[in-house]
Amino acid sequence: MQLFKLIPKIHFIDKTFVFLVLFASLFPNLNDIDNVSIRWFLISLCSTTYFFFNKRSINKYVIFFLIALIVPICFIDNNIEQYLLSYSKISLTIITLNFLVHSLRSVKNPILFVSRLFIFSLIIENLYLFIDFLLNPETFTGISMNRNISSFSIILKLPLILYHIFCIELSKSKKWILTIVQLTSIISVIILQSRLAIVLLILIYIYTFFRPSINRKKLIVPILSIVTTLILILNTSNSILNSKTFLPINFFSDTSLSQRLEYLSNALILFKEKPLLGHGLGSWKVESLRFTDYSATNTIVPYYVHNDIMQFSVELGTLGLIVFILFFVFLIKETVNSSYRIHLKHFLLLGIFIFLIDSSFNFPFHRPQELMPFLLIAALVFKDNNINPVKYRLKKLTNIPLFLLLFISVLLSFREHKSLIDQRKLFNDYYSKSYTISTSDLANVNYKFPSLASNTIPISTLLARYFVEEKKLEEAQTLLSFSKKVNSYDVLTKQLQLQLELKSNNFINALKVSRELFDIDEQNIEYADIYYSIAAFLKLNQVFELSDIIYKNFNIELRLDHRKQLLS
């Protein structure tokens, strides 16, 4: 099989672009906290370069989507920065899909070409996983830094591989290569233990089994490999491998499922607040914090709804929901009406179905490793579409905003990547309760764009820690004032503000902040102790007699001790 013969002389730019976009989504993190930002950066760089070397007319539907998604920004009061960050990624996604469609139109056999890319990608992903598993048996995650993402990156590519195995006549050498890729992919998905991915893996082979004109003898080995690997996983002594229970009786008691249901419930509340245009792109990570229970022992910050449909609905309202649904309705319709063979249509629909299920439980639209394979599947569908591009006289007008959007995507994704490198150092100090970075080095950290760290803590708050510690109170106050504007729900910001007020002897303000902290976590005895101590020091008798806070505090003895201190 000519596996590596991917870039013939003709249409070199088109094939190179497709190749680079797919493999940019597998790029390592380069010392930042996550690998997402560097991947977005490389994809934006690829699309911008392709735009210069091979200027194509833009599809009129692309213009519609870009305009539809930018309109709500006019009605957003805050979170403009988060809106721009999210919009740049969505616009990049739409433009990249448009370029992929044009690129595949130039390829002689696009199905074979994309299949070869998927095979090459799966070889890399599976090999990486096996090495990672052997070297790090307790912490392995695959080529992504998340097991779910690694699993779905593999399973999204599998239907196109199965199409070639079961529906195409192949030489003996090609059969061996595809069989090895298929079996290693099955083992990889099961080892990663994403339960949803495993269920979908089983459903894929059940679906294939009942397809007409399928040689079912070819299914014996993959089905045996699924059963055997599952049995080995369930009986292994490895604490990581058997950490999840696949029995149906335990499914509804699973904490990850209950968390997702809770996120969905919170998302519905936010959607009802602003049903028309939503809270703004990127707003979920901040707005969802109002539902966080800080008294819980294991507080988890919900960065995503774990349901792309609901996330778009919360952030873009009914408009976002309609755009999302229209895209998939159009994609499925085009797949059904395409000129492809019936077997190929079904396997393409299978890939779309997998992505839709993934979107219902995870957030693949925010992860290039899952998104780029899906865009290639969509591009294979749309390449035969006869929708006319914009008129020639409008082409030059559309090229200017198109270039600006691509340039902004490059700039913002690079700044985000650089910020994540700085955040690694800041978080190392934060979690170890140390202060190893000098304030002079902190001056080089950009805290205004992006303003929120990967865990939604304002970067300015992480910087303020050092200034509070060194009693540079004016600098700390400036940073904390900025923090309140970008995330008014952040607890660390309030904690540092309390320290700042106490060190500045601003006890009235300190009383107010300590009350805010106590309202957030009513079971926190430290917040209550500070609140009552300040009230006693200021001899505010009404705090003990009239404030409803005394009825919330479970520690009656603590309150009485402060009451005695006040009276004395």
GROMACS .gro file of N, CA, C and O in nm, residues 241-337:
model
  388
  241LEU      N    1  -0.673   0.075   3.518
  241LEU     CA    2  -0.753   0.010   3.416
  241LEU      C    3  -0.889  -0.036   3.468
  241LEU      O    4  -0.987  -0.035   3.396
  242ASN      N    5  -0.895  -0.078   3.593
  242ASN     CA    6  -1.023  -0.125   3.643
  242ASN      C    7  -1.093  -0.021   3.729
  242ASN      O    8  -1.180  -0.052   3.808
  243SER      N    9  -1.053   0.106   3.714
  243SER     CA   10  -1.113   0.213   3.794
  243SER      C   11  -1.255   0.245   3.752
  243SER      O   12  -1.330   0.306   3.825
  244LYS      N   13  -1.293   0.205   3.632
  244LYS     CA   14  -1.429   0.229   3.585
  244LYS      C   15  -1.503   0.097   3.574
  244LYS      O   16  -1.447  -0.003   3.530
  245THR      N   17  -1.628   0.098   3.613
  245THR     CA   18  -1.709  -0.022   3.606
  245THR      C   19  -1.806  -0.011   3.490
  245THR      O   20  -1.881   0.085   3.480
  246PHE      N   21  -1.803  -0.112   3.402
  246PHE     CA   22  -1.883  -0.107   3.281
  246PHE      C   23  -2.022  -0.170   3.299
  246PHE      O   24  -2.101  -0.169   3.208
  247LEU      N   25  -2.048  -0.226   3.417
  247LEU     CA   26  -2.177  -0.291   3.438
  247LEU      C   27  -2.290  -0.191   3.428
  247LEU      O   28  -2.283  -0.082   3.486
  248PRO      N   29  -2.398  -0.222   3.356
  248PRO     CA   30  -2.510  -0.129   3.340
  248PRO      C   31  -2.571  -0.084   3.472
  248PRO      O   32  -2.619   0.028   3.483
  249ILE      N   33  -2.569  -0.171   3.574
  249ILE     CA   34  -2.631  -0.138   3.701
  249ILE      C   35  -2.563  -0.020   3.769
  249ILE      O   36  -2.621   0.052   3.850
  250ASN      N   37  -2.434   0.003   3.734
  250ASN     CA   38  -2.358   0.112   3.795
  250ASN      C   39  -2.359   0.239   3.711
  250ASN      O   40  -2.304   0.341   3.752
  251PHE      N   41  -2.421   0.232   3.594
  251PHE     CA   42  -2.411   0.344   3.501
  251PHE      C   43  -2.474   0.470   3.557
  251PHE      O   44  -2.417   0.579   3.553
  252PHE      N   45  -2.596   0.458   3.614
  252PHE     CA   46  -2.669   0.577   3.658
  252PHE      C   47  -2.620   0.629   3.793
  252PHE      O   48  -2.660   0.737   3.836
  253SER      N   49  -2.535   0.552   3.861
  253SER     CA   50  -2.477   0.601   3.986
  253SER      C   51  -2.340   0.662   3.963
  253SER      O   52  -2.274   0.705   4.056
  254ASP      N   53  -2.298   0.667   3.837
  254ASP     CA   54  -2.166   0.720   3.802
  254ASP      C   55  -2.162   0.871   3.823
  254ASP      O   56  -2.252   0.944   3.785
  255THR      N   57  -2.053   0.918   3.885
  255THR     CA   58  -2.042   1.062   3.917
  255THR      C   59  -2.030   1.147   3.792
  255THR      O   60  -2.081   1.260   3.789
  256SER      N   61  -1.962   1.098   3.688
  256SER     CA   62  -1.946   1.177   3.566
  256SER      C   63  -2.082   1.201   3.500
  256SER      O   64  -2.106   1.309   3.445
  257LEU      N   65  -2.171   1.102   3.505
  257LEU     CA   66  -2.304   1.120   3.448
  257LEU      C   67  -2.384   1.222   3.529
  257LEU      O   68  -2.449   1.311   3.473
  258SER      N   69  -2.378   1.213   3.661
  258SER     CA   70  -2.452   1.308   3.746
  258SER      C   71  -2.399   1.450   3.727
  258SER      O   72  -2.477   1.546   3.730
  259GLN      N   73  -2.268   1.464   3.708
  259GLN     CA   74  -2.211   1.597   3.682
  259GLN      C   75  -2.263   1.654   3.550
  259GLN      O   76  -2.301   1.771   3.543
  260ARG      N   77  -2.269   1.570   3.447
  260ARG     CA   78  -2.319   1.616   3.318
  260ARG      C   79  -2.466   1.657   3.327
  260ARG      O   80  -2.506   1.756   3.266
  261LEU      N   81  -2.544   1.581   3.401
  261LEU     CA   82  -2.685   1.616   3.418
  261LEU      C   83  -2.699   1.748   3.494
  261LEU      O   84  -2.787   1.829   3.463
  262GLU      N   85  -2.611   1.768   3.591
  262GLU     CA   86  -2.614   1.894   3.666
  262GLU      C   87  -2.576   2.011   3.575
  262GLU      O   88  -2.639   2.118   3.580
  263TYR      N   89  -2.475   1.991   3.490
  263TYR     CA   90  -2.435   2.097   3.397
  263TYR      C   91  -2.550   2.131   3.301
  263TYR      O   92  -2.575   2.248   3.271
  264LEU      N   93  -2.620   2.027   3.254
  264LEU     CA   94  -2.732   2.049   3.163
  264LEU      C   95  -2.843   2.128   3.232
  264LEU      O   96  -2.904   2.218   3.173
  265SER      N   97  -2.870   2.094   3.360
  265SER     CA   98  -2.972   2.166   3.436
  265SER      C   99  -2.934   2.313   3.451
  265SER      O  100  -3.018   2.402   3.432
  266ASN      N  101  -2.808   2.340   3.483
  266ASN     CA  102  -2.760   2.478   3.495
  266ASN      C  103  -2.765   2.551   3.361
  266ASN      O  104  -2.797   2.671   3.355
  267ALA      N  105  -2.733   2.479   3.254
  267ALA     CA  106  -2.736   2.539   3.120
  267ALA      C  107  -2.878   2.580   3.082
  267ALA      O  108  -2.899   2.686   3.020
  268LEU      N  109  -2.976   2.499   3.120
  268LEU     CA  110  -3.116   2.533   3.091
  268LEU      C  111  -3.158   2.661   3.164
  268LEU      O  112  -3.230   2.744   3.109
  269ILE      N  113  -3.111   2.675   3.289
  269ILE     CA  114  -3.142   2.797   3.365
  269ILE      C  115  -3.083   2.919   3.296
  269ILE      O  116  -3.151   3.021   3.279
  270LEU      N  117  -2.956   2.909   3.253
  270LEU     CA  118  -2.891   3.021   3.184
  270LEU      C  119  -2.958   3.051   3.050
  270LEU      O  120  -2.972   3.167   3.011
  271PHE      N  121  -3.000   2.945   2.980
  271PHE     CA  122  -3.066   2.965   2.850
  271PHE      C  123  -3.198   3.040   2.868
  271PHE      O  124  -3.232   3.129   2.790
  272LYS      N  125  -3.273   3.005   2.973
  272LYS     CA  126  -3.402   3.072   2.998
  272LYS      C  127  -3.383   3.219   3.034
  272LYS      O  128  -3.472   3.301   3.010
  273GLU      N  129  -3.265   3.253   3.092
  273GLU     CA  130  -3.240   3.393   3.127
  273GLU      C  131  -3.226   3.481   3.003
  273GLU      O  132  -3.276   3.593   3.000
  274LYS      N  133  -3.157   3.429   2.899
  274LYS     CA  134  -3.138   3.505   2.776
  274LYS      C  135  -3.160   3.412   2.657
  274LYS      O  136  -3.065   3.368   2.591
  275PRO      N  137  -3.286   3.380   2.629
  275PRO     CA  138  -3.315   3.279   2.527
  275PRO      C  139  -3.290   3.323   2.382
  275PRO      O  140  -3.269   3.238   2.296
  276LEU      N  141  -3.292   3.452   2.356
  276LEU     CA  142  -3.283   3.497   2.217
  276LEU      C  143  -3.140   3.499   2.165
  276LEU      O  144  -3.106   3.428   2.069
  277LEU      N  145  -3.052   3.578   2.229
  277LEU     CA  146  -2.914   3.592   2.181
  277LEU      C  147  -2.810   3.535   2.277
  277LEU      O  148  -2.691   3.539   2.248
  278GLY      N  149  -2.854   3.482   2.391
  278GLY     CA  150  -2.762   3.416   2.482
  278GLY      C  151  -2.675   3.512   2.562
  278GLY      O  152  -2.686   3.634   2.552
  279HIS      N  153  -2.585   3.454   2.640
  279HIS     CA  154  -2.496   3.531   2.727
  279HIS      C  155  -2.368   3.573   2.657
  279HIS      O  156  -2.289   3.650   2.712
  280GLY      N  157  -2.344   3.523   2.537
  280GLY     CA  158  -2.222   3.557   2.463
  280GLY      C  159  -2.128   3.439   2.453
  280GLY      O  160  -2.116   3.359   2.546
  281LEU      N  161  -2.060   3.427   2.340
  281LEU     CA  162  -1.962   3.320   2.321
  281LEU      C  163  -1.858   3.323   2.432
  281LEU      O  164  -1.806   3.428   2.468
  282GLY      N  165  -1.826   3.205   2.486
  282GLY     CA  166  -1.725   3.195   2.590
  282GLY      C  167  -1.774   3.230   2.728
  282GLY      O  168  -1.697   3.227   2.824
  283SER      N  169  -1.903   3.261   2.743
  283SER     CA  170  -1.956   3.307   2.872
  283SER      C  171  -1.984   3.194   2.969
  283SER      O  172  -1.988   3.215   3.090
  284TRP      N  173  -2.003   3.072   2.919
  284TRP     CA  174  -2.040   2.961   3.008
  284TRP      C  175  -1.939   2.941   3.120
  284TRP      O  176  -1.976   2.921   3.235
  285LYS      N  177  -1.810   2.947   3.089
  285LYS     CA  178  -1.708   2.916   3.189
  285LYS      C  179  -1.712   3.012   3.308
  285LYS      O  180  -1.670   2.975   3.418
  286VAL      N  181  -1.765   3.133   3.286
  286VAL     CA  182  -1.779   3.230   3.396
  286VAL      C  183  -1.918   3.222   3.458
  286VAL      O  184  -1.932   3.213   3.579
  287GLU      N  185  -2.021   3.225   3.374
  287GLU     CA  186  -2.159   3.226   3.425
  287GLU      C  187  -2.192   3.100   3.503
  287GLU      O  188  -2.272   3.103   3.597
  288SER      N  189  -2.133   2.988   3.465
  288SER     CA  190  -2.163   2.862   3.534
  288SER      C  191  -2.107   2.858   3.676
  288SER      O  192  -2.151   2.777   3.759
  289LEU      N  193  -2.013   2.949   3.708
  289LEU     CA  194  -1.953   2.950   3.841
  289LEU      C  195  -2.054   2.988   3.950
  289LEU      O  196  -2.035   2.954   4.066
  290ARG      N  197  -2.161   3.055   3.911
  290ARG     CA  198  -2.260   3.094   4.011
  290ARG      C  199  -2.331   2.972   4.071
  290ARG      O  200  -2.391   2.981   4.178
  291PHE      N  201  -2.323   2.857   4.001
  291PHE     CA  202  -2.387   2.735   4.051
  291PHE      C  203  -2.290   2.646   4.128
  291PHE      O  204  -2.329   2.540   4.177
  292THR      N  205  -2.164   2.688   4.138
  292THR     CA  206  -2.063   2.604   4.200
  292THR      C  207  -2.081   2.600   4.351
  292THR      O  208  -2.101   2.703   4.416
  293ASP      N  209  -2.075   2.480   4.407
  293ASP     CA  210  -2.084   2.460   4.552
  293ASP      C  211  -1.943   2.452   4.609
  293ASP      O  212  -1.877   2.349   4.600
  294TYR      N  213  -1.897   2.562   4.668
  294TYR     CA  214  -1.760   2.567   4.718
  294TYR      C  215  -1.743   2.496   4.852
  294TYR      O  216  -1.632   2.480   4.901
  295SER      N  217  -1.854   2.455   4.912
  295SER     CA  218  -1.844   2.379   5.036
  295SER      C  219  -1.815   2.232   5.011
  295SER      O  220  -1.781   2.158   5.104
  296ALA      N  221  -1.829   2.188   4.885
  296ALA     CA  222  -1.801   2.049   4.851
  296ALA      C  223  -1.652   2.021   4.863
  296ALA      O  224  -1.568   2.109   4.839
  297THR      N  225  -1.620   1.899   4.898
  297THR     CA  226  -1.478   1.863   4.917
  297THR      C  227  -1.402   1.860   4.785
  297THR      O  228  -1.285   1.893   4.780
  298ASN      N  229  -1.470   1.820   4.677
  298ASN     CA  230  -1.406   1.814   4.546
  298ASN      C  231  -1.479   1.905   4.448
  298ASN      O  232  -1.562   1.861   4.368
  299THR      N  233  -1.451   2.033   4.459
  299THR     CA  234  -1.516   2.130   4.370
  299THR      C  235  -1.457   2.120   4.231
  299THR      O  236  -1.336   2.124   4.212
  300ILE      N  237  -1.544   2.105   4.131
  300ILE     CA  238  -1.502   2.095   3.991
  300ILE      C  239  -1.556   2.215   3.915
  300ILE      O  240  -1.676   2.241   3.917
  301VAL      N  241  -1.467   2.286   3.848
  301VAL     CA  242  -1.509   2.401   3.768
  301VAL      C  243  -1.555   2.351   3.632
  301VAL      O  244  -1.479   2.286   3.560
  302PRO      N  245  -1.681   2.375   3.594
  302PRO     CA  246  -1.734   2.325   3.465
  302PRO      C  247  -1.693   2.415   3.349
  302PRO      O  248  -1.764   2.509   3.313
  303TYR      N  249  -1.577   2.389   3.288
  303TYR     CA  250  -1.531   2.473   3.178
  303TYR      C  251  -1.624   2.463   3.057
  303TYR      O  252  -1.636   2.556   2.978
  304TYR      N  253  -1.687   2.346   3.039
  304TYR     CA  254  -1.778   2.324   2.927
  304TYR      C  255  -1.905   2.256   2.978
  304TYR      O  256  -1.904   2.188   3.081
  305VAL      N  257  -2.014   2.270   2.904
  305VAL     CA  258  -2.141   2.208   2.942
  305VAL      C  259  -2.135   2.057   2.925
  305VAL      O  260  -2.213   1.984   2.983
  306HIS      N  261  -2.039   2.008   2.847
  306HIS     CA  262  -2.032   1.868   2.805
  306HIS      C  263  -2.151   1.834   2.717
  306HIS      O  264  -2.199   1.721   2.714
  307ASN      N  265  -2.195   1.934   2.644
  307ASN     CA  266  -2.299   1.917   2.544
  307ASN      C  267  -2.291   2.041   2.454
  307ASN      O  268  -2.332   2.150   2.493
  308ASP      N  269  -2.235   2.022   2.335
  308ASP     CA  270  -2.212   2.137   2.246
  308ASP      C  271  -2.341   2.206   2.206
  308ASP      O  272  -2.344   2.328   2.188
  309ILE      N  273  -2.449   2.128   2.193
  309ILE     CA  274  -2.577   2.188   2.153
  309ILE      C  275  -2.624   2.287   2.259
  309ILE      O  276  -2.663   2.400   2.228
  310MET      N  277  -2.617   2.244   2.387
  310MET     CA  278  -2.659   2.331   2.495
  310MET      C  279  -2.562   2.447   2.515
  310MET      O  280  -2.603   2.558   2.551
  311GLN      N  281  -2.434   2.422   2.492
  311GLN     CA  282  -2.336   2.530   2.509
  311GLN      C  283  -2.360   2.642   2.409
  311GLN      O  284  -2.357   2.759   2.444
  312PHE      N  285  -2.385   2.604   2.283
  312PHE     CA  286  -2.417   2.705   2.182
  312PHE      C  287  -2.547   2.777   2.216
  312PHE      O  288  -2.562   2.896   2.191
  313SER      N  289  -2.643   2.703   2.275
  313SER     CA  290  -2.771   2.763   2.311
  313SER      C  291  -2.754   2.864   2.423
  313SER      O  292  -2.813   2.972   2.421
  314VAL      N  293  -2.671   2.830   2.524
  314VAL     CA  294  -2.646   2.921   2.637
  314VAL      C  295  -2.573   3.045   2.588
  314VAL      O  296  -2.607   3.158   2.626
  315GLU      N  297  -2.473   3.026   2.503
  315GLU     CA  298  -2.387   3.136   2.465
  315GLU      C  299  -2.442   3.220   2.349
  315GLU      O  300  -2.414   3.340   2.341
  316LEU      N  301  -2.518   3.156   2.261
  316LEU     CA  302  -2.571   3.228   2.144
  316LEU      C  303  -2.723   3.228   2.136
  316LEU      O  304  -2.780   3.276   2.039
  317GLY      N  305  -2.788   3.170   2.237
  317GLY     CA  306  -2.933   3.171   2.241
  317GLY      C  307  -2.996   3.087   2.131
  317GLY      O  308  -2.934   2.996   2.074
  318THR      N  309  -3.119   3.119   2.100
  318THR     CA  310  -3.194   3.046   1.997
  318THR      C  311  -3.125   3.055   1.862
  318THR      O  312  -3.128   2.961   1.782
  319LEU      N  313  -3.060   3.168   1.836
  319LEU     CA  314  -2.988   3.187   1.711
  319LEU      C  315  -2.879   3.081   1.696
  319LEU      O  316  -2.865   3.018   1.591
  320GLY      N  317  -2.800   3.062   1.802
  320GLY     CA  318  -2.694   2.962   1.798
  320GLY      C  319  -2.748   2.822   1.781
  320GLY      O  320  -2.691   2.739   1.709
  321LEU      N  321  -2.859   2.793   1.849
  321LEU     CA  322  -2.922   2.662   1.839
  321LEU      C  323  -2.968   2.634   1.696
  321LEU      O  324  -2.947   2.525   1.642
  322ILE      N  325  -3.029   2.735   1.633
  322ILE     CA  326  -3.078   2.718   1.496
  322ILE      C  327  -2.962   2.696   1.399
  322ILE      O  328  -2.968   2.608   1.311
  323VAL      N  329  -2.855   2.774   1.414
  323VAL     CA  330  -2.738   2.760   1.326
  323VAL      C  331  -2.678   2.620   1.340
  323VAL      O  332  -2.644   2.555   1.241
  324PHE      N  333  -2.666   2.573   1.464
  324PHE     CA  334  -2.610   2.441   1.491
  324PHE      C  335  -2.695   2.333   1.424
  324PHE      O  336  -2.642   2.245   1.354
  325ILE      N  337  -2.826   2.338   1.443
  325ILE     CA  338  -2.916   2.237   1.387
  325ILE      C  339  -2.917   2.242   1.235
  325ILE      O  340  -2.911   2.138   1.167
  326LEU      N  341  -2.921   2.365   1.179
  326LEU     CA  342  -2.923   2.379   1.034
  326LEU      C  343  -2.799   2.319   0.970
  326LEU      O  344  -2.807   2.255   0.863
  327PHE      N  345  -2.684   2.337   1.033
  327PHE     CA  346  -2.560   2.283   0.977
  327PHE      C  347  -2.568   2.131   0.964
  327PHE      O  348  -2.537   2.074   0.859
  328PHE      N  349  -2.613   2.064   1.071
  328PHE     CA  350  -2.617   1.918   1.068
  328PHE      C  351  -2.729   1.864   0.980
  328PHE      O  352  -2.713   1.760   0.915
  329VAL      N  353  -2.841   1.935   0.975
  329VAL     CA  354  -2.949   1.894   0.885
  329VAL      C  355  -2.899   1.902   0.740
  329VAL      O  356  -2.921   1.809   0.660
  330PHE      N  357  -2.831   2.012   0.708
  330PHE     CA  358  -2.778   2.030   0.573
  330PHE      C  359  -2.671   1.925   0.542
  330PHE      O  360  -2.668   1.869   0.432
  331LEU      N  361  -2.585   1.895   0.640
  331LEU     CA  362  -2.478   1.797   0.620
  331LEU      C  363  -2.536   1.658   0.595
  331LEU      O  364  -2.492   1.587   0.502
  332ILE      N  365  -2.633   1.618   0.675
  332ILE     CA  366  -2.694   1.485   0.658
  332ILE      C  367  -2.769   1.477   0.525
  332ILE      O  368  -2.762   1.376   0.453
  333LYS      N  369  -2.840   1.584   0.491
  333LYS     CA  370  -2.914   1.588   0.364
  333LYS      C  371  -2.818   1.575   0.246
  333LYS      O  372  -2.845   1.498   0.151
  334GLU      N  373  -2.706   1.647   0.251
  334GLU     CA  374  -2.608   1.641   0.143
  334GLU      C  375  -2.544   1.502   0.134
  334GLU      O  376  -2.512   1.455   0.025
  335THR      N  377  -2.525   1.437   0.248
  335THR     CA  378  -2.467   1.302   0.248
  335THR      C  379  -2.561   1.204   0.179
  335THR      O  380  -2.521   1.124   0.094
  336VAL      N  381  -2.688   1.211   0.215
  336VAL     CA  382  -2.789   1.122   0.157
  336VAL      C  383  -2.803   1.146   0.007
  336VAL      O  384  -2.818   1.052  -0.073
  337ASN      N  385  -2.796   1.272  -0.036
  337ASN     CA  386  -2.817   1.307  -0.177
  337ASN      C  387  -2.689   1.304  -0.260
  337ASN      O  388  -2.692   1.335  -0.380
   0.00000   0.00000   0.00000
